CSV table of C-alpha atoms in Angstrom, one decimal:
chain,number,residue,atom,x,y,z
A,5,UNK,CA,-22.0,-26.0,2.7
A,6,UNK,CA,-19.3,-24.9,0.3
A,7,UNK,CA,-15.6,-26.1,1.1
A,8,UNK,CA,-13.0,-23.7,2.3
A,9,UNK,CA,-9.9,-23.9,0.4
A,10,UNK,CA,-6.8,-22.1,1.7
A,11,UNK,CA,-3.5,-21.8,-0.3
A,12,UNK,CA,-1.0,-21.1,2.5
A,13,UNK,CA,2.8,-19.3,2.2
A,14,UNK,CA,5.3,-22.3,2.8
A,15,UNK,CA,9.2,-21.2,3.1
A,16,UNK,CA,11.7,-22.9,5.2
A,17,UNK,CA,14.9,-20.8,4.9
A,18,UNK,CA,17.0,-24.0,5.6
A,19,UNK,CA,15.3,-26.1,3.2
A,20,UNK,CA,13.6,-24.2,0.1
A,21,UNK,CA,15.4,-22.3,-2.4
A,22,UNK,CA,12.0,-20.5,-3.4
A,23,UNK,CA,8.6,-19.7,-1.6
A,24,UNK,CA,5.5,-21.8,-2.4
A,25,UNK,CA,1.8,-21.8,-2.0
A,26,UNK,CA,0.0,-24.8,-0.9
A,27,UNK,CA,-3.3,-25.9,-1.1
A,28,UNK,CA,-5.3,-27.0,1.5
A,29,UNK,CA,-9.5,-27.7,2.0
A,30,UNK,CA,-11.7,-28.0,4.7
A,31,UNK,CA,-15.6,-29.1,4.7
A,32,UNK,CA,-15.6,-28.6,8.3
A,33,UNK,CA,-14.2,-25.1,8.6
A,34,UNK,CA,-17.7,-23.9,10.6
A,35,UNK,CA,-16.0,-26.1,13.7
A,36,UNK,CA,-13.4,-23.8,14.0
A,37,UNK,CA,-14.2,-20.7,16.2
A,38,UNK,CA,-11.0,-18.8,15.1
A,39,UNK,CA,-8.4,-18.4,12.4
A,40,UNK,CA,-5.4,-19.8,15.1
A,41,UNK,CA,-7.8,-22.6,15.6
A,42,UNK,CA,-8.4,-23.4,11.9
A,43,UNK,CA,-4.3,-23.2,12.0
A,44,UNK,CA,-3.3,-25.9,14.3
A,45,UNK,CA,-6.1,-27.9,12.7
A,46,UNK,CA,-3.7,-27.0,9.6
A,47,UNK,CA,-0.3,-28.0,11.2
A,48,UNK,CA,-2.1,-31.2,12.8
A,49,UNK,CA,-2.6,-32.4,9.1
A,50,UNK,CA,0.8,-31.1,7.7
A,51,UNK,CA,3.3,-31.6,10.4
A,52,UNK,CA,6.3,-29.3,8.7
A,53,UNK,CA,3.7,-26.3,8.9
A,54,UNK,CA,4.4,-23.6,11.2
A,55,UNK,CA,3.3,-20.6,12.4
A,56,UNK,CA,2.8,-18.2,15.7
A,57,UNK,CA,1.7,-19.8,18.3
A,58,UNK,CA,0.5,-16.1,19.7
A,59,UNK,CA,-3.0,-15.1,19.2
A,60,UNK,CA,-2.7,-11.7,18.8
A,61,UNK,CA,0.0,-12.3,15.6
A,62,UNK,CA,-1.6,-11.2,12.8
A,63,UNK,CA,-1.0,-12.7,9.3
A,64,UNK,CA,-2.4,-11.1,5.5
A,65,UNK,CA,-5.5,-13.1,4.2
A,66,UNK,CA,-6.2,-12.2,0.5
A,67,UNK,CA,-3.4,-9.1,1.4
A,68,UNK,CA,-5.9,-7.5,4.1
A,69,UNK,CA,-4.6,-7.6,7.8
A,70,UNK,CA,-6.4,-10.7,10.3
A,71,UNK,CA,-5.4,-11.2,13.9
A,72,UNK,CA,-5.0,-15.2,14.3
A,73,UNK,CA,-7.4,-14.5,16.6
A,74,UNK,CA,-10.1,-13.0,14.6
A,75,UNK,CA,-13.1,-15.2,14.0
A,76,UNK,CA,-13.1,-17.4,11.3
A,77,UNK,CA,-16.8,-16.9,10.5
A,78,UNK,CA,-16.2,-13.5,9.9
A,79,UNK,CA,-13.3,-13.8,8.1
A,80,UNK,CA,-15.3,-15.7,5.1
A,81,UNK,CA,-18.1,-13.4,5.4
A,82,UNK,CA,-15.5,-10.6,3.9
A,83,UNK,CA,-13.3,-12.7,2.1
A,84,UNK,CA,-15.3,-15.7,0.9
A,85,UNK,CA,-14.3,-19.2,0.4
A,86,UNK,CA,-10.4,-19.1,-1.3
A,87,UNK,CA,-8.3,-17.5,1.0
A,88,UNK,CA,-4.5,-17.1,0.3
A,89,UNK,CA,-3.2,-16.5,3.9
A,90,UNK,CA,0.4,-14.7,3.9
A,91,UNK,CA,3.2,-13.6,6.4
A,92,UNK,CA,3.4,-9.8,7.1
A,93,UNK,CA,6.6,-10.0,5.5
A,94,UNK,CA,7.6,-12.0,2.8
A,95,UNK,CA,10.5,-11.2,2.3
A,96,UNK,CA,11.8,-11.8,5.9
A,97,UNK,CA,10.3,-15.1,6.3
A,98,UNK,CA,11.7,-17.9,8.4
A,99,UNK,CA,9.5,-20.3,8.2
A,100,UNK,CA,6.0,-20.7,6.7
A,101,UNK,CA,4.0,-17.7,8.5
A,102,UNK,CA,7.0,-16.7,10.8
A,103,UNK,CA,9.3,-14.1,10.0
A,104,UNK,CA,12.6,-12.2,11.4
A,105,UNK,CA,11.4,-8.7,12.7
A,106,UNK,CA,15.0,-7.4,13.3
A,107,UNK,CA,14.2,-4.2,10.9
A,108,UNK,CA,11.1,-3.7,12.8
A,109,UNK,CA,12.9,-4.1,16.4
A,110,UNK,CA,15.6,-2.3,15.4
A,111,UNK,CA,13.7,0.9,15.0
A,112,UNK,CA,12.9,1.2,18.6
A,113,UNK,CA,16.4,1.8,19.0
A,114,UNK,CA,15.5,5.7,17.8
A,115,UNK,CA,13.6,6.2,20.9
A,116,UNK,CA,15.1,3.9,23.5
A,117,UNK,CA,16.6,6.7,25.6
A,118,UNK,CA,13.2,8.1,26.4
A,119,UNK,CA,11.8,5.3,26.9
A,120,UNK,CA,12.0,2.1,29.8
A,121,UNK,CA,12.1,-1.7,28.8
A,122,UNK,CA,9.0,-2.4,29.9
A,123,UNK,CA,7.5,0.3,27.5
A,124,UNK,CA,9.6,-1.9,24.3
A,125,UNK,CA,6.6,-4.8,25.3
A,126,UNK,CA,4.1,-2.2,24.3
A,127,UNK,CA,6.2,-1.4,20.9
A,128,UNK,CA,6.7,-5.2,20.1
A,129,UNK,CA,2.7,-5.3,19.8
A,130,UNK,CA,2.7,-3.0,17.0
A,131,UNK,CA,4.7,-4.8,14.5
A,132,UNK,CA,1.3,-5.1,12.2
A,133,UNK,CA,1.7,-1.3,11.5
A,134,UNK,CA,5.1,-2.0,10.7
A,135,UNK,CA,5.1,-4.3,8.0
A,136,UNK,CA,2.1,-3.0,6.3
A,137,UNK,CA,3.9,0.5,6.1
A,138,UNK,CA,2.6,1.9,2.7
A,139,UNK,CA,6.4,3.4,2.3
A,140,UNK,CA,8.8,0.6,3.0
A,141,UNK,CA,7.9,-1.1,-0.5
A,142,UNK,CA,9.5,1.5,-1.9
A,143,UNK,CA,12.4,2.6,1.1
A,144,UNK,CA,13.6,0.6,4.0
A,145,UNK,CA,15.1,3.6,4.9
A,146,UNK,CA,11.9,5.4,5.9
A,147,UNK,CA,10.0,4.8,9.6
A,148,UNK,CA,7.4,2.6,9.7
A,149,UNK,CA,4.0,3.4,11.2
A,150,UNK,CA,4.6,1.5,14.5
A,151,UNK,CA,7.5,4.1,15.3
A,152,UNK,CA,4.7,6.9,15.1
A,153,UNK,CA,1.8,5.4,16.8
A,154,UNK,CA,4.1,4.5,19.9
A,155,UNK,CA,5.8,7.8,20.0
A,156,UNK,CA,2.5,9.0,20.5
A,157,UNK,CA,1.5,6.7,23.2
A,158,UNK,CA,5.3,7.6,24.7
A,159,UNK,CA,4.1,11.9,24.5
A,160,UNK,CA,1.1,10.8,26.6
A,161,UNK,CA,3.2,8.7,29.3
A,162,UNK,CA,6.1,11.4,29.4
A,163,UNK,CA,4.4,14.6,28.5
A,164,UNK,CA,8.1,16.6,29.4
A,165,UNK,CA,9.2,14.3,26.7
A,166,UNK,CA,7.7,15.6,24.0
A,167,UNK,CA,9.6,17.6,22.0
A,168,UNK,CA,11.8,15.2,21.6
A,169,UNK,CA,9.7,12.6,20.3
A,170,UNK,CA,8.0,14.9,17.9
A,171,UNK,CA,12.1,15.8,16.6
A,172,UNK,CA,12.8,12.4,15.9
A,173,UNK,CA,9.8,11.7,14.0
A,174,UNK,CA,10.1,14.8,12.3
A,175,UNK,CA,12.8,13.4,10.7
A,176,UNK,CA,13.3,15.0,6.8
A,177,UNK,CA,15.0,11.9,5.2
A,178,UNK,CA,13.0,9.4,7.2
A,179,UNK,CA,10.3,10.3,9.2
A,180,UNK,CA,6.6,11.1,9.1
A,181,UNK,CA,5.9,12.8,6.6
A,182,UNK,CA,6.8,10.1,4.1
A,183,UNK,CA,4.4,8.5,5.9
A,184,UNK,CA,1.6,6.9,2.5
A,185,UNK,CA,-2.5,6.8,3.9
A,186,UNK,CA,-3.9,3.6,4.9
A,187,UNK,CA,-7.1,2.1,6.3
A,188,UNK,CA,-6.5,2.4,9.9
A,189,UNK,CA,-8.8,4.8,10.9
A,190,UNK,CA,-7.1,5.6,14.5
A,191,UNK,CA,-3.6,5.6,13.2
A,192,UNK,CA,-4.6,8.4,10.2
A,193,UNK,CA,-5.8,10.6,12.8
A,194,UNK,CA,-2.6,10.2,15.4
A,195,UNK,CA,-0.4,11.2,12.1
A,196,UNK,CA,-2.4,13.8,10.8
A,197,UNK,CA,-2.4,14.8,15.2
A,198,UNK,CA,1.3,14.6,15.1
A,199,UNK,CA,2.1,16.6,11.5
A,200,UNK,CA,0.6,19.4,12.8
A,201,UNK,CA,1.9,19.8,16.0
A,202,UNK,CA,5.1,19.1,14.1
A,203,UNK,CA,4.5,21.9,11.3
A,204,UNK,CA,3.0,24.5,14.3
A,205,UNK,CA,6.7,24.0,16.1
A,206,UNK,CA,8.5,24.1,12.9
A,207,UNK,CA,10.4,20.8,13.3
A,208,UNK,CA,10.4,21.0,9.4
A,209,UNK,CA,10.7,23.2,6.7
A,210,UNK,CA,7.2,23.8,5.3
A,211,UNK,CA,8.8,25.0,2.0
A,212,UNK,CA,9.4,21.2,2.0
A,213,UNK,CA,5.7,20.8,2.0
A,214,UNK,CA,4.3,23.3,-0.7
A,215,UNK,CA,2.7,21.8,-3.9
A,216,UNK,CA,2.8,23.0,-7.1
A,217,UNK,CA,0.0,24.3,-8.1
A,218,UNK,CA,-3.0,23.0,-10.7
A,219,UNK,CA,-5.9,24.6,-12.8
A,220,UNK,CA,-9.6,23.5,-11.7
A,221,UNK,CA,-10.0,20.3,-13.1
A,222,UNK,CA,-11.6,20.4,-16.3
A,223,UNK,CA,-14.9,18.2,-16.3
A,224,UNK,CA,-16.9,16.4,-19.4
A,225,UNK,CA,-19.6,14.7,-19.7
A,226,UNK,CA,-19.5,11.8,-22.4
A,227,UNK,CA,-22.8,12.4,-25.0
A,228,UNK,CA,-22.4,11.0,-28.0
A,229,UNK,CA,-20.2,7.7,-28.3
A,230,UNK,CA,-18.2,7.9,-31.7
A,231,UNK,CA,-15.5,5.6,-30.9
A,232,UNK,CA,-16.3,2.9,-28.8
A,233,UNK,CA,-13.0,1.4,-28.1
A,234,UNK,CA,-13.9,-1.9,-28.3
A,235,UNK,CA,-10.9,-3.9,-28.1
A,236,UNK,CA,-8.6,-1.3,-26.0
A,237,UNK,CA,-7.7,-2.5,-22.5
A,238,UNK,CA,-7.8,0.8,-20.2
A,239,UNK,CA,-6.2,1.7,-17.0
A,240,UNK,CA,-7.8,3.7,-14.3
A,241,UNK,CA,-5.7,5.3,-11.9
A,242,UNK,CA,-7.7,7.6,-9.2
A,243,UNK,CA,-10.6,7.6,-11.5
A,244,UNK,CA,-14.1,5.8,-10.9
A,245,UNK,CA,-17.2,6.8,-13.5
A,246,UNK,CA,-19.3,3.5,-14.1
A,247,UNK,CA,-21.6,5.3,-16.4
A,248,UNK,CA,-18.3,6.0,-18.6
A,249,UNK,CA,-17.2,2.5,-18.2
A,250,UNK,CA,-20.7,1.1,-19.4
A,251,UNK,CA,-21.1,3.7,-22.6
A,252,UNK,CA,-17.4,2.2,-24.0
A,253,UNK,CA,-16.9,-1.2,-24.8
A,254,UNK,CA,-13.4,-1.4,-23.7
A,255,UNK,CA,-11.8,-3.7,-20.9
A,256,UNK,CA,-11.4,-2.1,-17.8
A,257,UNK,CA,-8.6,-2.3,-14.8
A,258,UNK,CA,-8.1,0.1,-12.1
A,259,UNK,CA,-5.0,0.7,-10.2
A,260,UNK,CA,-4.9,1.7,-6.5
A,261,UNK,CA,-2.2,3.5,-4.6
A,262,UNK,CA,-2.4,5.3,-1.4
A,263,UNK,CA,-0.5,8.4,-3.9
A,264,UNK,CA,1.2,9.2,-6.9
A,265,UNK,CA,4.1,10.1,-5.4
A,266,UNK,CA,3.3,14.0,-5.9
A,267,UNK,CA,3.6,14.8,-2.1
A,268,UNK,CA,6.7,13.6,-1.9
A,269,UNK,CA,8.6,15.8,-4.7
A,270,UNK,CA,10.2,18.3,-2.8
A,271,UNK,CA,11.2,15.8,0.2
A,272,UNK,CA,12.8,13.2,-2.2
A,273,UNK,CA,12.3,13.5,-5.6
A,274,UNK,CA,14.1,9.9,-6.5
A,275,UNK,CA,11.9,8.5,-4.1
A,276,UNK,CA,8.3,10.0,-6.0
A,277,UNK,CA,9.7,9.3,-9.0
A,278,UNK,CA,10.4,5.2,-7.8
A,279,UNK,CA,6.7,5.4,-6.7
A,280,UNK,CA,5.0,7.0,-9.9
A,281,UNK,CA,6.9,4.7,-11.6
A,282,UNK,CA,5.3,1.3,-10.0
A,283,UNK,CA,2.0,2.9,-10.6
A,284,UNK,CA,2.7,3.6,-14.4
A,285,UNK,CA,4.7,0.4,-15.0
A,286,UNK,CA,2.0,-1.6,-13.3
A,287,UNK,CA,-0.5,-0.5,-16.1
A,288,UNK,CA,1.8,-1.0,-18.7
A,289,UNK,CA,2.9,-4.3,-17.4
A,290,UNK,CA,-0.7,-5.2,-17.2
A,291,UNK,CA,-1.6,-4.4,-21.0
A,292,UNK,CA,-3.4,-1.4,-20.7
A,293,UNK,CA,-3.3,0.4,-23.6
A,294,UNK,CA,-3.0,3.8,-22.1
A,295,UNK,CA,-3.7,5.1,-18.5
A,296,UNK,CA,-6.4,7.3,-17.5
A,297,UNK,CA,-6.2,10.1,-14.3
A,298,UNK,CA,-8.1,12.7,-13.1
A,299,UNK,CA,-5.9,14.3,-11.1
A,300,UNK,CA,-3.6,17.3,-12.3
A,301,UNK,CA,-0.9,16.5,-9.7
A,302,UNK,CA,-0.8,12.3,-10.8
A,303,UNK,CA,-1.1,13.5,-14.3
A,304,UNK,CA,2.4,15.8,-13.8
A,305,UNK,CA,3.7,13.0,-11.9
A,306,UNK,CA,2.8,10.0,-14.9
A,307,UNK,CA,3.6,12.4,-18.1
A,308,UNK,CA,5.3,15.6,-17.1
A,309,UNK,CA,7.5,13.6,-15.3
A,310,UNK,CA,7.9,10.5,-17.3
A,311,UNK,CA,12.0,10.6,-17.9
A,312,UNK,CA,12.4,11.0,-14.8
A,313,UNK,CA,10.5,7.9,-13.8
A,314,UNK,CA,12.4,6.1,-17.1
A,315,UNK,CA,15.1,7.1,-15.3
A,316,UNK,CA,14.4,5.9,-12.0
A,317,UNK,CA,12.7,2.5,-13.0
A,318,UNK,CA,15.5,1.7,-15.4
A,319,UNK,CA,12.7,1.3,-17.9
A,320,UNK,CA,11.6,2.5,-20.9
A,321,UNK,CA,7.6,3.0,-21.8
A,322,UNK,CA,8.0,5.7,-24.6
A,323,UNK,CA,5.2,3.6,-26.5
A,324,UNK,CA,2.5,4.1,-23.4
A,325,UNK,CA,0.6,7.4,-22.5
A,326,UNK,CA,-1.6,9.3,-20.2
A,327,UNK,CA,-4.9,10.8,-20.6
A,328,UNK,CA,-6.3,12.6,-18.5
A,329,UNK,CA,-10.8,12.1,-18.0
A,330,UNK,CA,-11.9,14.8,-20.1
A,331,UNK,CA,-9.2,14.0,-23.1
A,332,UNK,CA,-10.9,10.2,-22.7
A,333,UNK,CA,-14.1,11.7,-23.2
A,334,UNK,CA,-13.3,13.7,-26.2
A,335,UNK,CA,-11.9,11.3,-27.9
A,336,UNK,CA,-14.6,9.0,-27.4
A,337,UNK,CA,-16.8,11.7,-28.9
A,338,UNK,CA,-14.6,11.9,-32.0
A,339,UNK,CA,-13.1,15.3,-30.6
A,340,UNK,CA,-9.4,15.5,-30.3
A,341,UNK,CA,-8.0,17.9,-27.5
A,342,UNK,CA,-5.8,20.6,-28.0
A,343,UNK,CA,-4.1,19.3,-24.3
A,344,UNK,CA,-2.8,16.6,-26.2
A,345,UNK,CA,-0.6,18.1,-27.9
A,346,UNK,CA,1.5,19.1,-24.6
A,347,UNK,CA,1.8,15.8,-23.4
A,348,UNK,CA,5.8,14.0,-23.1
A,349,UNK,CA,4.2,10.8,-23.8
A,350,UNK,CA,2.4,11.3,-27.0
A,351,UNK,CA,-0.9,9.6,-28.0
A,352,UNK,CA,-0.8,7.2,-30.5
A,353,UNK,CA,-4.4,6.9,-30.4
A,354,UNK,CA,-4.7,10.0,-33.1
């Protein structure tokens, strides 16, 4: 039986100057039916541990969401034997894997008139949606999910109500439709639900929410390998094509974002800018060579509007570039595109 080894988040705001991750191992971590079990097993061993002592609190194991009372069994199944288990905020920790929700509390405030106290219990349970908002990385300002799953449970309660749920979620400098994708199934299709009842009233300008618009995406297929690039590290962003990867001998890594910022532009420009700019500055921080899109609209947002994401970022990466799939090809078949010479980040690589 292989161990289980855990490196847990340790903070205590009145002792530690800086957060810490320590180690822990179990043999015996089949006798625990649940993660809160394999917990207070944890805190038995290491008094100054801490954590909620609710079950349905839910923590970040190797950055995915886990109830504490999710089975630990299944837990390892998906996330193997090394599991780094996190508060949902890190930045608001108390201590250990308990944290201060006042931002997330303090939301409910927007729709506390329509709303009695016994319906705030049913908010409180959705603090998970909060803190793994896609958007507040980059904005405290905007609403996090929770607001917009329980307005929805609110509009079923108090149907003559609902007008005035959907106008303060319609919010244009903080509501839903800064809202980024996630996982979560059931709360993608409430948002999408409440967008377009939202756009069918006209809560919001749908000027607001027209795109510029792209040629078809030019496709190419790579034949005959003429440069290799053995010894360039790339960067994928919104691009998967293992046949590519295995015909180049280059080091891969992919970068994942729920957008490129692109639907955000004509909302808050400053704010797609801030969010390209992670993407880009991730891959450059990473030692990637160059970045490689398939995507018109992430390619405008990474080169066409790279000062503006110098600008925002306070950083400069005039020395890095963007390709998009079929310029990779070409190149890789000797070819040089004419595209290339459009570009605001110019290729080095010819």
């Amino acid at each position: 039986m292989k161990k289980l080894e855990l490196r847990i988040f340790r903070f205590d705001k009145d002792k530690d100057y800086e957060a810490y991750y320590k180690p822990y191992v179990y043999e015996n971590y089949e006798n625990f039916n649940a993660l809160y079990d394999l917990l207070l097993q944890v805190q038995e061993d290491d008094i100054y541990f801490d954590f909620p002592k609710d079950e349905n609190s839910c923590v970040l194991i190797n950055s995915e969401l886990f109830s504490l009372s999710a089975r630990l069994e299944q837990i390892v199944e998906k996330q193997g034997f090394e599991l780094i288990i996190e508060p949902l905020s890190l930045k608001r920790a108390t201590k250990d894997l308990i944290f201060d929700k006042k931002d997330f509390l303090a939301e409910f405030d927007f729709v506390a008139s329509l709303v009695s106290n016994e319906d705030r219990k049913l908010y409180e349970k959705y603090d998970y949606l909060y803190y793994t908002s896609g958007i507040l990385k980059f904005s405290q300002d905007c609403f996090g999910d929770s607001l917009f799953y329980f307005a929805w449970q609110m509009m079923q309660k108090y149907p003559e109500k609902r007008l005035d749920f959907l106008k303060i979620i319609a919010d244009k400098e903080r509501g839903i439709f800064y809202h980024l994708p996630s996982k979560n199934e059931a709360l993608e299709q409430v948002i999408k639900a409440l967008k377009d009842e939202i756009l069918k009233i006209g809560f919001i300008d749908k000027n607001l929410l027209d795109f510029k618009e792209f040629k078809k995406e030019e496709t190419k297929e790579l034949k005959n390998v003429k440069h290799d690039f053995k010894g360039f590290n790339i960067g994928f962003y919104g691009y998967k094509n293992d046949d590519l990867k295995s015909k180049l001998k280059a080091q891969f890594m992919d970068f994942q974002s729920p957008t490129s910022g692109f639907e955000l532009l004509n909302l808050n420009p400053n704010l797609a800018y801030k969010i390209a700019a992670d993407i880009v500055l991730d891959a450059y921080d990473s030692g990637c060579d160059f970045l490689v899109v398939d995507k018109a609209k992430d390619f405008y947002m990474f080169d066409t509007c790279s000062k503006s994401l110098m600008k925002e970022s306070g950083r400069d990466f005039e020395d890095f570039y963007i390709l998009n799939s079929h310029e990779l090809v070409a190149l890789a078949q000797g070819e040089e595109s004419a595209s290339l010479k459009e570009h605001k980040l110019k290729v080095t690589l010819v």
